[in-house]
Amino acid sequence: MAAISSLPFTTLGQATDRKPSVSAARAFVSNCCGIRSRTSFLAYSIGVRSSNQTSRMVIRCAASAAADVPTVSETKANFLKAYKRPIPSIYNTVLLELMVQQHLMRYKRTYQYDPVFALGFVTVYDQLMEGYPSNEDRDAIFKAYIEALQEDPEQYRKDAQKLEEWARVQNGESLVAFSSREGQVEGILKDISERAGGQGNFSYSRFFAIGLFRLLELANAPEPTILDKLCAALNVSKRSVDRDLDVYRNLLSKLVQAKELLKEYVAREKKKREERSESQKANETISKCVGELEFQCAGLIDVSLGLRCQT
C-alpha cells in the first residue's frame, strides 16, 4: 500500500466518480432511517403481542431513548455556537459533511470510543486542515467539532499521539504480535480484539480502517500480508477494511486538487489586488503631477499678468 502523503477527504462516501459528499451523506442517512424504522416496527410488534401495559412501557422506553440522542442539526448547531468565526468554504463544507457522518457513527447503539478510531479521525482532520491559515483556529475548530459530538478532544489527541509513538518503534511482526505482549497500547488492541470478537460493543467504521492504515504506515509495514494478519488478530473484517481503504485512496487526490485550485485562486486574487494597488498608486502619482503642473502654470500666469500690468 502506498504511504499517506496527504489526506484529501471531501467525504467518506461510497461513490468515487459522482460527487461523493452528497451521495454518501444521503446513503448514511437512508441506512440509519431504515434501521430506525425496522427497530420501531419491531418494538411496535412486540407491544401489540403483549398487554396494553407492556405496549405503553415499550413506547415510553423508545421515547426516552430517542430523547437522549441529539439530532444532526443539534450537533451542527453546537459546533457553530462553539466556533463562531467564519471558515473558508472549502473547509467548512467538508467539515460539516464529515460531522454528519461521524454523528451517525457516534450515536449508533454499538458505538464505543477506541483509540484506533481516534487515530483515524485525527489523521483525516490534520490532513484535511493542512495549510489552514491559522494554527490556533485549526485547533479551536478541532475542539469545537469533537465537543459538539459530546466527546473529549484532548483524549482524541492524546490517544492518537500515544498510538503514533508506539507504532514508530514497531515493525510488521511486532505490530501483529500485540496479543502476546504486555503494554498500554497492546492492552488497547487486545480490548478491541475482544470487543470485535463478540465480547462487547464494537462498531466498525472507516475511521477505524484509516487508523489501522496509519499504524501500518508508521511501522513501515506496507506488505498486504501484514494487514491480513492484523485484521485477523483484531477480529475485524479484512474485506471491509480493503473496501474502505480503496475508497480512501481513491479520494486522496481530490482535496489536494481542490487545495491547488484554492491556492491558484488566492494567487490570482492577490495579483489582481497588487495590480489594482499599483494602478491606483500610478493614478495618484499622475494626479499629483498634474496638480503640481496646474499650480505651476497658475503661478506663471500670475507672474505674466503682473509683468504686463507693470508695463
PDB file of C-alpha atoms in Angstrom:
ATOM      1  CA  MET A   1       0.000   0.000   0.000  1.00  0.00           C
ATOM      2  CA  ALA A   2       1.161   3.499  -0.703  1.00  0.00           C
ATOM      3  CA  ALA A   3       2.048   5.689   2.209  1.00  0.00           C
ATOM      4  CA  ILE A   4      -0.191   8.563   3.105  1.00  0.00           C
ATOM      5  CA  SER A   5       1.199  11.710   1.578  1.00  0.00           C
ATOM      6  CA  SER A   6      -1.917  13.780   2.030  1.00  0.00           C
ATOM      7  CA  LEU A   7      -5.462  13.197   3.040  1.00  0.00           C
ATOM      8  CA  PRO A   8      -7.925  14.890   0.718  1.00  0.00           C
ATOM      9  CA  PHE A   9     -11.171  13.773   2.253  1.00  0.00           C
ATOM     10  CA  THR A  10     -14.036  15.571   0.613  1.00  0.00           C
ATOM     11  CA  THR A  11     -16.219  12.902   2.137  1.00  0.00           C
ATOM     12  CA  LEU A  12     -16.099   9.382   3.470  1.00  0.00           C
ATOM     13  CA  GLY A  13     -18.745   8.289   0.986  1.00  0.00           C
ATOM     14  CA  GLN A  14     -19.028   5.170  -1.077  1.00  0.00           C
ATOM     15  CA  ALA A  15     -19.042   6.707  -4.554  1.00  0.00           C
ATOM     16  CA  THR A  16     -15.862   7.881  -6.262  1.00  0.00           C
ATOM     17  CA  ASP A  17     -16.920   9.097  -9.701  1.00  0.00           C
ATOM     18  CA  ARG A  18     -20.002  11.161  -8.900  1.00  0.00           C
ATOM     19  CA  LYS A  19     -19.970  13.828  -6.224  1.00  0.00           C
ATOM     20  CA  PRO A  20     -19.330  11.706  -3.170  1.00  0.00           C
ATOM     21  CA  SER A  21     -20.200  14.089  -0.384  1.00  0.00           C
ATOM     22  CA  VAL A  22     -23.938  14.379  -1.017  1.00  0.00           C
ATOM     23  CA  SER A  23     -24.459  10.758  -2.049  1.00  0.00           C
ATOM     24  CA  ALA A  24     -22.521   9.453   0.936  1.00  0.00           C
ATOM     25  CA  ALA A  25     -24.437  11.580   3.390  1.00  0.00           C
ATOM     26  CA  ARG A  26     -27.746  10.532   1.849  1.00  0.00           C
ATOM     27  CA  ALA A  27     -26.696   6.894   1.897  1.00  0.00           C
ATOM     28  CA  PHE A  28     -25.759   7.087   5.571  1.00  0.00           C
ATOM     29  CA  VAL A  29     -28.986   8.889   6.450  1.00  0.00           C
ATOM     30  CA  SER A  30     -31.037   6.433   4.401  1.00  0.00           C
ATOM     31  CA  ASN A  31     -29.399   3.443   6.074  1.00  0.00           C
ATOM     32  CA  CYS A  32     -29.915   4.888   9.527  1.00  0.00           C
ATOM     33  CA  CYS A  33     -33.539   5.711   8.785  1.00  0.00           C
ATOM     34  CA  GLY A  34     -34.049   2.153   7.607  1.00  0.00           C
ATOM     35  CA  ILE A  35     -32.523   0.804  10.799  1.00  0.00           C
ATOM     36  CA  ARG A  36     -34.686   3.094  12.908  1.00  0.00           C
ATOM     37  CA  SER A  37     -37.810   2.088  11.012  1.00  0.00           C
ATOM     38  CA  ARG A  38     -37.102  -1.607  11.469  1.00  0.00           C
ATOM     39  CA  THR A  39     -36.358  -1.069  15.166  1.00  0.00           C
ATOM     40  CA  SER A  40     -39.565   0.893  15.647  1.00  0.00           C
ATOM     41  CA  PHE A  41     -41.589  -1.744  13.810  1.00  0.00           C
ATOM     42  CA  LEU A  42     -40.076  -4.480  15.980  1.00  0.00           C
ATOM     43  CA  ALA A  43     -40.865  -2.568  19.166  1.00  0.00           C
ATOM     44  CA  TYR A  44     -44.403  -1.971  17.938  1.00  0.00           C
ATOM     45  CA  SER A  45     -44.900  -5.644  17.072  1.00  0.00           C
ATOM     46  CA  ILE A  46     -43.721  -6.739  20.493  1.00  0.00           C
ATOM     47  CA  GLY A  47     -46.029  -4.220  22.098  1.00  0.00           C
ATOM     48  CA  VAL A  48     -49.034  -5.454  20.120  1.00  0.00           C
ATOM     49  CA  ARG A  49     -48.406  -9.034  21.119  1.00  0.00           C
ATOM     50  CA  SER A  50     -48.116  -8.011  24.772  1.00  0.00           C
ATOM     51  CA  SER A  51     -50.688  -6.410  27.010  1.00  0.00           C
ATOM     52  CA  ASN A  52     -51.615  -2.733  26.732  1.00  0.00           C
ATOM     53  CA  GLN A  53     -49.466  -2.003  29.786  1.00  0.00           C
ATOM     54  CA  THR A  54     -46.403  -3.602  28.166  1.00  0.00           C
ATOM     55  CA  SER A  55     -47.093  -1.662  24.987  1.00  0.00           C
ATOM     56  CA  ARG A  56     -47.115   1.621  26.885  1.00  0.00           C
ATOM     57  CA  MET A  57     -43.828   0.670  28.547  1.00  0.00           C
ATOM     58  CA  VAL A  58     -42.212  -0.014  25.158  1.00  0.00           C
ATOM     59  CA  ILE A  59     -43.381   3.336  23.807  1.00  0.00           C
ATOM     60  CA  ARG A  60     -42.145   5.197  26.882  1.00  0.00           C
ATOM     61  CA  CYS A  61     -38.726   3.481  26.706  1.00  0.00           C
ATOM     62  CA  ALA A  62     -38.407   4.247  22.996  1.00  0.00           C
ATOM     63  CA  ALA A  63     -39.326   7.887  23.572  1.00  0.00           C
ATOM     64  CA  SER A  64     -36.840   8.161  26.443  1.00  0.00           C
ATOM     65  CA  ALA A  65     -34.015   6.645  24.347  1.00  0.00           C
ATOM     66  CA  ALA A  66     -34.807   8.930  21.425  1.00  0.00           C
ATOM     67  CA  ALA A  67     -34.756  11.977  23.707  1.00  0.00           C
ATOM     68  CA  ASP A  68     -31.202  11.168  24.852  1.00  0.00           C
ATOM     69  CA  VAL A  69     -29.794  11.214  21.320  1.00  0.00           C
ATOM     70  CA  PRO A  70     -29.264  14.666  19.781  1.00  0.00           C
ATOM     71  CA  THR A  71     -30.219  15.276  16.186  1.00  0.00           C
ATOM     72  CA  VAL A  72     -27.711  16.069  13.453  1.00  0.00           C
ATOM     73  CA  SER A  73     -28.997  19.655  13.441  1.00  0.00           C
ATOM     74  CA  GLU A  74     -28.332  19.970  17.172  1.00  0.00           C
ATOM     75  CA  THR A  75     -24.783  18.671  16.745  1.00  0.00           C
ATOM     76  CA  LYS A  76     -24.143  21.170  13.932  1.00  0.00           C
ATOM     77  CA  ALA A  77     -25.663  23.962  15.999  1.00  0.00           C
ATOM     78  CA  ASN A  78     -23.426  23.106  18.964  1.00  0.00           C
ATOM     79  CA  PHE A  79     -20.381  23.272  16.700  1.00  0.00           C
ATOM     80  CA  LEU A  80     -21.372  26.636  15.248  1.00  0.00           C
ATOM     81  CA  LYS A  81     -22.066  28.026  18.718  1.00  0.00           C
ATOM     82  CA  ALA A  82     -18.651  26.908  19.963  1.00  0.00           C
ATOM     83  CA  TYR A  83     -16.752  28.239  16.943  1.00  0.00           C
ATOM     84  CA  LYS A  84     -18.316  31.435  15.641  1.00  0.00           C
ATOM     85  CA  ARG A  85     -15.595  32.661  13.286  1.00  0.00           C
ATOM     86  CA  PRO A  86     -16.129  32.180   9.525  1.00  0.00           C
ATOM     87  CA  ILE A  87     -14.476  29.112   7.973  1.00  0.00           C
ATOM     88  CA  PRO A  88     -13.434  29.147   4.276  1.00  0.00           C
ATOM     89  CA  SER A  89     -15.981  27.218   2.244  1.00  0.00           C
ATOM     90  CA  ILE A  90     -13.518  24.582   1.006  1.00  0.00           C
ATOM     91  CA  TYR A  91     -13.000  23.538   4.640  1.00  0.00           C
ATOM     92  CA  ASN A  92     -16.442  24.314   6.046  1.00  0.00           C
ATOM     93  CA  THR A  93     -18.356  22.173   3.537  1.00  0.00           C
ATOM     94  CA  VAL A  94     -16.172  19.142   4.161  1.00  0.00           C
ATOM     95  CA  LEU A  95     -16.196  19.564   7.941  1.00  0.00           C
ATOM     96  CA  LEU A  96     -19.974  19.714   8.150  1.00  0.00           C
ATOM     97  CA  GLU A  97     -20.410  16.689   5.856  1.00  0.00           C
ATOM     98  CA  LEU A  98     -17.841  14.838   7.934  1.00  0.00           C
ATOM     99  CA  MET A  99     -19.712  15.804  11.086  1.00  0.00           C
ATOM    100  CA  VAL A 100     -22.980  14.389   9.746  1.00  0.00           C
ATOM    101  CA  GLN A 101     -21.366  11.024   9.117  1.00  0.00           C
ATOM    102  CA  GLN A 102     -19.492  10.969  12.415  1.00  0.00           C
ATOM    103  CA  HIS A 103     -22.691  11.894  14.242  1.00  0.00           C
ATOM    104  CA  LEU A 104     -24.335   8.791  12.780  1.00  0.00           C
ATOM    105  CA  MET A 105     -21.349   6.662  13.860  1.00  0.00           C
ATOM    106  CA  ARG A 106     -21.187   8.275  17.295  1.00  0.00           C
ATOM    107  CA  TYR A 107     -24.812   7.599  18.236  1.00  0.00           C
ATOM    108  CA  LYS A 108     -25.095   4.055  16.975  1.00  0.00           C
ATOM    109  CA  ARG A 109     -26.209   1.663  19.702  1.00  0.00           C
ATOM    110  CA  THR A 110     -22.994  -0.369  19.397  1.00  0.00           C
ATOM    111  CA  TYR A 111     -20.624   2.594  19.392  1.00  0.00           C
ATOM    112  CA  GLN A 112     -17.802   2.627  21.901  1.00  0.00           C
ATOM    113  CA  TYR A 113     -14.878   5.015  21.690  1.00  0.00           C
ATOM    114  CA  ASP A 114     -11.495   3.450  20.966  1.00  0.00           C
ATOM    115  CA  PRO A 115      -8.058   4.998  20.281  1.00  0.00           C
ATOM    116  CA  VAL A 116      -7.666   3.452  16.799  1.00  0.00           C
ATOM    117  CA  PHE A 117     -10.873   5.218  15.739  1.00  0.00           C
ATOM    118  CA  ALA A 118      -9.457   8.426  17.270  1.00  0.00           C
ATOM    119  CA  LEU A 119      -6.182   7.985  15.372  1.00  0.00           C
ATOM    120  CA  GLY A 120      -8.116   7.570  12.125  1.00  0.00           C
ATOM    121  CA  PHE A 121     -10.151  10.721  12.681  1.00  0.00           C
ATOM    122  CA  VAL A 122      -7.140  12.792  13.791  1.00  0.00           C
ATOM    123  CA  THR A 123      -5.283  11.652  10.660  1.00  0.00           C
ATOM    124  CA  VAL A 124      -8.212  12.714   8.483  1.00  0.00           C
ATOM    125  CA  TYR A 125      -8.637  16.036  10.257  1.00  0.00           C
ATOM    126  CA  ASP A 126      -4.973  17.023  10.251  1.00  0.00           C
ATOM    127  CA  GLN A 127      -4.560  16.256   6.568  1.00  0.00           C
ATOM    128  CA  LEU A 128      -7.826  17.965   5.697  1.00  0.00           C
ATOM    129  CA  MET A 129      -6.857  21.133   7.593  1.00  0.00           C
ATOM    130  CA  GLU A 130      -3.248  21.147   6.416  1.00  0.00           C
ATOM    131  CA  GLY A 131      -2.431  24.614   5.161  1.00  0.00           C
ATOM    132  CA  TYR A 132      -5.252  26.278   7.124  1.00  0.00           C
ATOM    133  CA  PRO A 133      -4.442  29.975   7.533  1.00  0.00           C
ATOM    134  CA  SER A 134      -4.185  29.843  11.347  1.00  0.00           C
ATOM    135  CA  ASN A 135      -2.899  27.002  13.536  1.00  0.00           C
ATOM    136  CA  GLU A 136      -4.725  28.498  16.506  1.00  0.00           C
ATOM    137  CA  ASP A 137      -8.021  28.487  14.611  1.00  0.00           C
ATOM    138  CA  ARG A 138      -7.384  24.936  13.401  1.00  0.00           C
ATOM    139  CA  ASP A 139      -7.013  23.736  16.995  1.00  0.00           C
ATOM    140  CA  ALA A 140     -10.106  25.680  18.070  1.00  0.00           C
ATOM    141  CA  ILE A 141     -12.147  24.122  15.256  1.00  0.00           C
ATOM    142  CA  PHE A 142     -10.985  20.636  16.272  1.00  0.00           C
ATOM    143  CA  LYS A 143     -12.018  21.292  19.880  1.00  0.00           C
ATOM    144  CA  ALA A 144     -15.433  22.641  18.876  1.00  0.00           C
ATOM    145  CA  TYR A 145     -16.002  19.739  16.463  1.00  0.00           C
ATOM    146  CA  ILE A 146     -15.288  16.958  18.984  1.00  0.00           C
ATOM    147  CA  GLU A 147     -17.146  18.667  21.821  1.00  0.00           C
ATOM    148  CA  ALA A 148     -20.185  19.081  19.558  1.00  0.00           C
ATOM    149  CA  LEU A 149     -20.223  15.264  19.403  1.00  0.00           C
ATOM    150  CA  GLN A 150     -20.094  15.167  23.229  1.00  0.00           C
ATOM    151  CA  GLU A 151     -16.602  13.686  23.347  1.00  0.00           C
ATOM    152  CA  ASP A 152     -13.214  14.822  24.655  1.00  0.00           C
ATOM    153  CA  PRO A 153     -10.858  16.467  22.103  1.00  0.00           C
ATOM    154  CA  GLU A 154      -7.888  16.110  24.461  1.00  0.00           C
ATOM    155  CA  GLN A 155      -8.485  12.372  24.677  1.00  0.00           C
ATOM    156  CA  TYR A 156      -8.550  12.114  20.877  1.00  0.00           C
ATOM    157  CA  ARG A 157      -5.221  13.934  20.581  1.00  0.00           C
ATOM    158  CA  LYS A 158      -3.609  12.120  23.486  1.00  0.00           C
ATOM    159  CA  ASP A 159      -4.621   8.649  22.274  1.00  0.00           C
ATOM    160  CA  ALA A 160      -3.661   9.381  18.664  1.00  0.00           C
ATOM    161  CA  GLN A 161      -0.221  10.589  19.767  1.00  0.00           C
ATOM    162  CA  LYS A 162       0.218   7.534  22.000  1.00  0.00           C
ATOM    163  CA  LEU A 163      -0.536   5.127  19.143  1.00  0.00           C
ATOM    164  CA  GLU A 164       1.692   7.043  16.718  1.00  0.00           C
ATOM    165  CA  GLU A 165       4.652   6.974  19.098  1.00  0.00           C
ATOM    166  CA  TRP A 166       4.135   3.261  19.709  1.00  0.00           C
ATOM    167  CA  ALA A 167       3.818   2.403  16.005  1.00  0.00           C
ATOM    168  CA  ARG A 168       7.020   4.260  15.086  1.00  0.00           C
ATOM    169  CA  VAL A 169       9.101   1.762  17.070  1.00  0.00           C
ATOM    170  CA  GLN A 170       7.281  -1.308  15.735  1.00  0.00           C
ATOM    171  CA  ASN A 171       7.678  -3.423  12.619  1.00  0.00           C
ATOM    172  CA  GLY A 172       5.228  -5.659  10.797  1.00  0.00           C
ATOM    173  CA  GLU A 173       5.840  -8.687  13.022  1.00  0.00           C
ATOM    174  CA  SER A 174       5.690  -6.872  16.356  1.00  0.00           C
ATOM    175  CA  LEU A 175       2.590  -4.982  15.247  1.00  0.00           C
ATOM    176  CA  VAL A 176       0.706  -8.214  14.601  1.00  0.00           C
ATOM    177  CA  ALA A 177       2.013  -9.927  17.744  1.00  0.00           C
ATOM    178  CA  PHE A 178       0.424  -7.433  20.154  1.00  0.00           C
ATOM    179  CA  SER A 179      -1.684 -10.145  21.800  1.00  0.00           C
ATOM    180  CA  SER A 180       1.414 -11.948  23.122  1.00  0.00           C
ATOM    181  CA  ARG A 181       2.964  -8.824  24.663  1.00  0.00           C
ATOM    182  CA  GLU A 182       2.267  -6.512  27.544  1.00  0.00           C
ATOM    183  CA  GLY A 183       1.964  -2.759  27.346  1.00  0.00           C
ATOM    184  CA  GLN A 184      -0.527   0.099  27.318  1.00  0.00           C
ATOM    185  CA  VAL A 185      -1.138   0.115  23.568  1.00  0.00           C
ATOM    186  CA  GLU A 186      -1.059  -3.685  23.446  1.00  0.00           C
ATOM    187  CA  GLY A 187      -3.823  -3.633  26.062  1.00  0.00           C
ATOM    188  CA  ILE A 188      -5.867  -1.228  23.918  1.00  0.00           C
ATOM    189  CA  LEU A 189      -5.558  -3.519  20.894  1.00  0.00           C
ATOM    190  CA  LYS A 190      -6.439  -6.578  22.986  1.00  0.00           C
ATOM    191  CA  ASP A 191      -9.575  -4.820  24.219  1.00  0.00           C
ATOM    192  CA  ILE A 192     -10.580  -4.004  20.635  1.00  0.00           C
ATOM    193  CA  SER A 193      -9.964  -7.624  19.623  1.00  0.00           C
ATOM    194  CA  GLU A 194     -12.172  -8.908  22.431  1.00  0.00           C
ATOM    195  CA  ARG A 195     -14.990  -6.476  21.723  1.00  0.00           C
ATOM    196  CA  ALA A 196     -14.840  -7.087  17.958  1.00  0.00           C
ATOM    197  CA  GLY A 197     -14.860 -10.828  18.669  1.00  0.00           C
ATOM    198  CA  GLY A 198     -18.266 -10.542  20.332  1.00  0.00           C
ATOM    199  CA  GLN A 199     -17.361  -9.905  23.968  1.00  0.00           C
ATOM    200  CA  GLY A 200     -18.553  -6.306  23.993  1.00  0.00           C
ATOM    201  CA  ASN A 201     -19.679  -3.364  21.876  1.00  0.00           C
ATOM    202  CA  PHE A 202     -17.681  -2.711  18.743  1.00  0.00           C
ATOM    203  CA  SER A 203     -18.749  -0.526  15.852  1.00  0.00           C
ATOM    204  CA  TYR A 204     -16.511  -0.753  12.798  1.00  0.00           C
ATOM    205  CA  SER A 205     -16.108   2.419  10.750  1.00  0.00           C
ATOM    206  CA  ARG A 206     -13.931   3.922   8.038  1.00  0.00           C
ATOM    207  CA  PHE A 207     -12.111   5.967  10.653  1.00  0.00           C
ATOM    208  CA  PHE A 208     -11.074   2.687  12.282  1.00  0.00           C
ATOM    209  CA  ALA A 209      -9.766   1.407   8.929  1.00  0.00           C
ATOM    210  CA  ILE A 210      -7.770   4.611   8.425  1.00  0.00           C
ATOM    211  CA  GLY A 211      -6.391   4.251  11.942  1.00  0.00           C
ATOM    212  CA  LEU A 212      -5.103   0.772  11.042  1.00  0.00           C
ATOM    213  CA  PHE A 213      -3.634   2.147   7.833  1.00  0.00           C
ATOM    214  CA  ARG A 214      -1.828   4.852   9.811  1.00  0.00           C
ATOM    215  CA  LEU A 215      -0.359   2.258  12.205  1.00  0.00           C
ATOM    216  CA  LEU A 216       0.994   0.252   9.267  1.00  0.00           C
ATOM    217  CA  GLU A 217       2.448   3.369   7.677  1.00  0.00           C
ATOM    218  CA  LEU A 218       4.251   4.462  10.840  1.00  0.00           C
ATOM    219  CA  ALA A 219       5.563   0.928  11.429  1.00  0.00           C
ATOM    220  CA  ASN A 220       6.841   0.899   7.832  1.00  0.00           C
ATOM    221  CA  ALA A 221       4.887  -2.275   7.130  1.00  0.00           C
ATOM    222  CA  PRO A 222       3.325  -1.867   3.671  1.00  0.00           C
ATOM    223  CA  GLU A 223       3.076  -5.594   2.891  1.00  0.00           C
ATOM    224  CA  PRO A 224      -0.566  -6.685   2.290  1.00  0.00           C
ATOM    225  CA  THR A 225       0.015  -9.837   4.360  1.00  0.00           C
ATOM    226  CA  ILE A 226       0.664  -7.709   7.466  1.00  0.00           C
ATOM    227  CA  LEU A 227      -2.747  -6.080   7.114  1.00  0.00           C
ATOM    228  CA  ASP A 228      -4.298  -9.540   6.687  1.00  0.00           C
ATOM    229  CA  LYS A 229      -2.729 -10.727   9.936  1.00  0.00           C
ATOM    230  CA  LEU A 230      -3.543  -7.539  11.839  1.00  0.00           C
ATOM    231  CA  CYS A 231      -7.219  -7.706  10.841  1.00  0.00           C
ATOM    232  CA  ALA A 232      -7.342 -11.349  11.896  1.00  0.00           C
ATOM    233  CA  ALA A 233      -5.723 -10.539  15.251  1.00  0.00           C
ATOM    234  CA  LEU A 234      -8.222  -7.723  15.843  1.00  0.00           C
ATOM    235  CA  ASN A 235     -11.225  -9.793  14.679  1.00  0.00           C
ATOM    236  CA  VAL A 236     -12.248  -7.221  12.073  1.00  0.00           C
ATOM    237  CA  SER A 237     -13.307  -7.919   8.513  1.00  0.00           C
ATOM    238  CA  LYS A 238     -10.379  -7.639   6.104  1.00  0.00           C
ATOM    239  CA  ARG A 239     -12.840  -7.273   3.253  1.00  0.00           C
ATOM    240  CA  SER A 240     -14.434  -4.223   4.879  1.00  0.00           C
ATOM    241  CA  VAL A 241     -11.036  -2.683   5.587  1.00  0.00           C
ATOM    242  CA  ASP A 242      -9.889  -3.246   1.985  1.00  0.00           C
ATOM    243  CA  ARG A 243     -13.095  -1.718   0.637  1.00  0.00           C
ATOM    244  CA  ASP A 244     -12.834   1.365   2.826  1.00  0.00           C
ATOM    245  CA  LEU A 245      -9.135   1.872   2.146  1.00  0.00           C
ATOM    246  CA  ASP A 246      -9.842   1.677  -1.581  1.00  0.00           C
ATOM    247  CA  VAL A 247     -12.434   4.439  -1.173  1.00  0.00           C
ATOM    248  CA  TYR A 248      -9.966   6.342   0.955  1.00  0.00           C
ATOM    249  CA  ARG A 249      -7.146   6.065  -1.572  1.00  0.00           C
ATOM    250  CA  ASN A 250      -9.433   6.954  -4.467  1.00  0.00           C
ATOM    251  CA  LEU A 251     -10.346  10.174  -2.682  1.00  0.00           C
ATOM    252  CA  LEU A 252      -6.790  11.108  -1.739  1.00  0.00           C
ATOM    253  CA  SER A 253      -6.199  13.330  -4.757  1.00  0.00           C
ATOM    254  CA  LYS A 254      -9.489  15.211  -4.621  1.00  0.00           C
ATOM    255  CA  LEU A 255      -8.777  17.520  -1.723  1.00  0.00           C
ATOM    256  CA  VAL A 256      -5.248  18.067  -2.994  1.00  0.00           C
ATOM    257  CA  GLN A 257      -6.721  19.205  -6.304  1.00  0.00           C
ATOM    258  CA  ALA A 258      -9.215  21.420  -4.503  1.00  0.00           C
ATOM    259  CA  LYS A 259      -6.451  22.972  -2.408  1.00  0.00           C
ATOM    260  CA  GLU A 260      -4.354  23.569  -5.518  1.00  0.00           C
ATOM    261  CA  LEU A 261      -7.299  25.325  -7.127  1.00  0.00           C
ATOM    262  CA  LEU A 262      -7.732  27.370  -3.975  1.00  0.00           C
ATOM    263  CA  LYS A 263      -4.044  28.336  -3.995  1.00  0.00           C
ATOM    264  CA  GLU A 264      -4.298  29.361  -7.642  1.00  0.00           C
ATOM    265  CA  TYR A 265      -7.407  31.393  -6.890  1.00  0.00           C
ATOM    266  CA  VAL A 266      -5.759  33.111  -3.910  1.00  0.00           C
ATOM    267  CA  ALA A 267      -2.644  33.811  -6.005  1.00  0.00           C
ATOM    268  CA  ARG A 268      -4.752  35.303  -8.809  1.00  0.00           C
ATOM    269  CA  GLU A 269      -6.716  37.479  -6.393  1.00  0.00           C
ATOM    270  CA  LYS A 270      -3.505  38.625  -4.733  1.00  0.00           C
ATOM    271  CA  LYS A 271      -2.022  39.527  -8.110  1.00  0.00           C
ATOM    272  CA  LYS A 272      -5.187  41.410  -9.051  1.00  0.00           C
ATOM    273  CA  ARG A 273      -5.084  43.337  -5.768  1.00  0.00           C
ATOM    274  CA  GLU A 274      -1.426  44.190  -6.336  1.00  0.00           C
ATOM    275  CA  GLU A 275      -2.172  45.313  -9.892  1.00  0.00           C
ATOM    276  CA  ARG A 276      -5.100  47.423  -8.687  1.00  0.00           C
ATOM    277  CA  SER A 277      -2.925  48.861  -5.941  1.00  0.00           C
ATOM    278  CA  GLU A 278      -0.149  49.686  -8.430  1.00  0.00           C
ATOM    279  CA  SER A 279      -2.673  51.199 -10.824  1.00  0.00           C
ATOM    280  CA  GLN A 280      -4.153  53.246  -8.007  1.00  0.00           C
ATOM    281  CA  LYS A 281      -0.701  54.433  -6.965  1.00  0.00           C
ATOM    282  CA  ALA A 282       0.099  55.326 -10.594  1.00  0.00           C
ATOM    283  CA  ASN A 283      -3.149  57.275 -10.871  1.00  0.00           C
ATOM    284  CA  GLU A 284      -2.398  59.077  -7.614  1.00  0.00           C
ATOM    285  CA  THR A 285       1.099  59.930  -8.880  1.00  0.00           C
ATOM    286  CA  ILE A 286      -0.293  61.218 -12.172  1.00  0.00           C
ATOM    287  CA  SER A 287      -2.946  63.245 -10.358  1.00  0.00           C
ATOM    288  CA  LYS A 288      -0.300  64.693  -8.083  1.00  0.00           C
ATOM    289  CA  CYS A 289       1.920  65.619 -11.058  1.00  0.00           C
ATOM    290  CA  VAL A 290      -0.998  67.160 -12.906  1.00  0.00           C
ATOM    291  CA  GLY A 291      -1.911  69.127  -9.802  1.00  0.00           C
ATOM    292  CA  GLU A 292       1.632  70.387  -9.439  1.00  0.00           C
ATOM    293  CA  LEU A 293       1.758  71.385 -13.132  1.00  0.00           C
ATOM    294  CA  GLU A 294      -1.533  73.199 -12.821  1.00  0.00           C
ATOM    295  CA  PHE A 295      -0.222  75.005  -9.760  1.00  0.00           C
ATOM    296  CA  GLN A 296       2.999  75.954 -11.581  1.00  0.00           C
ATOM    297  CA  CYS A 297       1.084  77.091 -14.650  1.00  0.00           C
ATOM    298  CA  ALA A 298      -1.188  79.204 -12.493  1.00  0.00           C
ATOM    299  CA  GLY A 299       1.903  80.778 -10.926  1.00  0.00           C
ATOM    300  CA  LEU A 300       3.392  81.548 -14.308  1.00  0.00           C
ATOM    301  CA  ILE A 301       0.150  83.133 -15.440  1.00  0.00           C
ATOM    302  CA  ASP A 302       0.071  85.297 -12.332  1.00  0.00           C
ATOM    303  CA  VAL A 303       3.680  86.395 -12.928  1.00  0.00           C
ATOM    304  CA  SER A 304       2.929  87.122 -16.590  1.00  0.00           C
ATOM    305  CA  LEU A 305      -0.099  89.209 -15.710  1.00  0.00           C
ATOM    306  CA  GLY A 306       1.928  91.101 -13.122  1.00  0.00           C
ATOM    307  CA  LEU A 307       4.627  91.963 -15.666  1.00  0.00           C
ATOM    308  CA  ARG A 308       2.026  93.212 -18.143  1.00  0.00           C
ATOM    309  CA  CYS A 309       0.485  95.455 -15.549  1.00  0.00           C
ATOM    310  CA  GLN A 310       3.870  96.966 -14.733  1.00  0.00           C
ATOM    311  CA  THR A 311       4.489  97.660 -18.414  1.00  0.00           C
TER     312      THR A 311
END
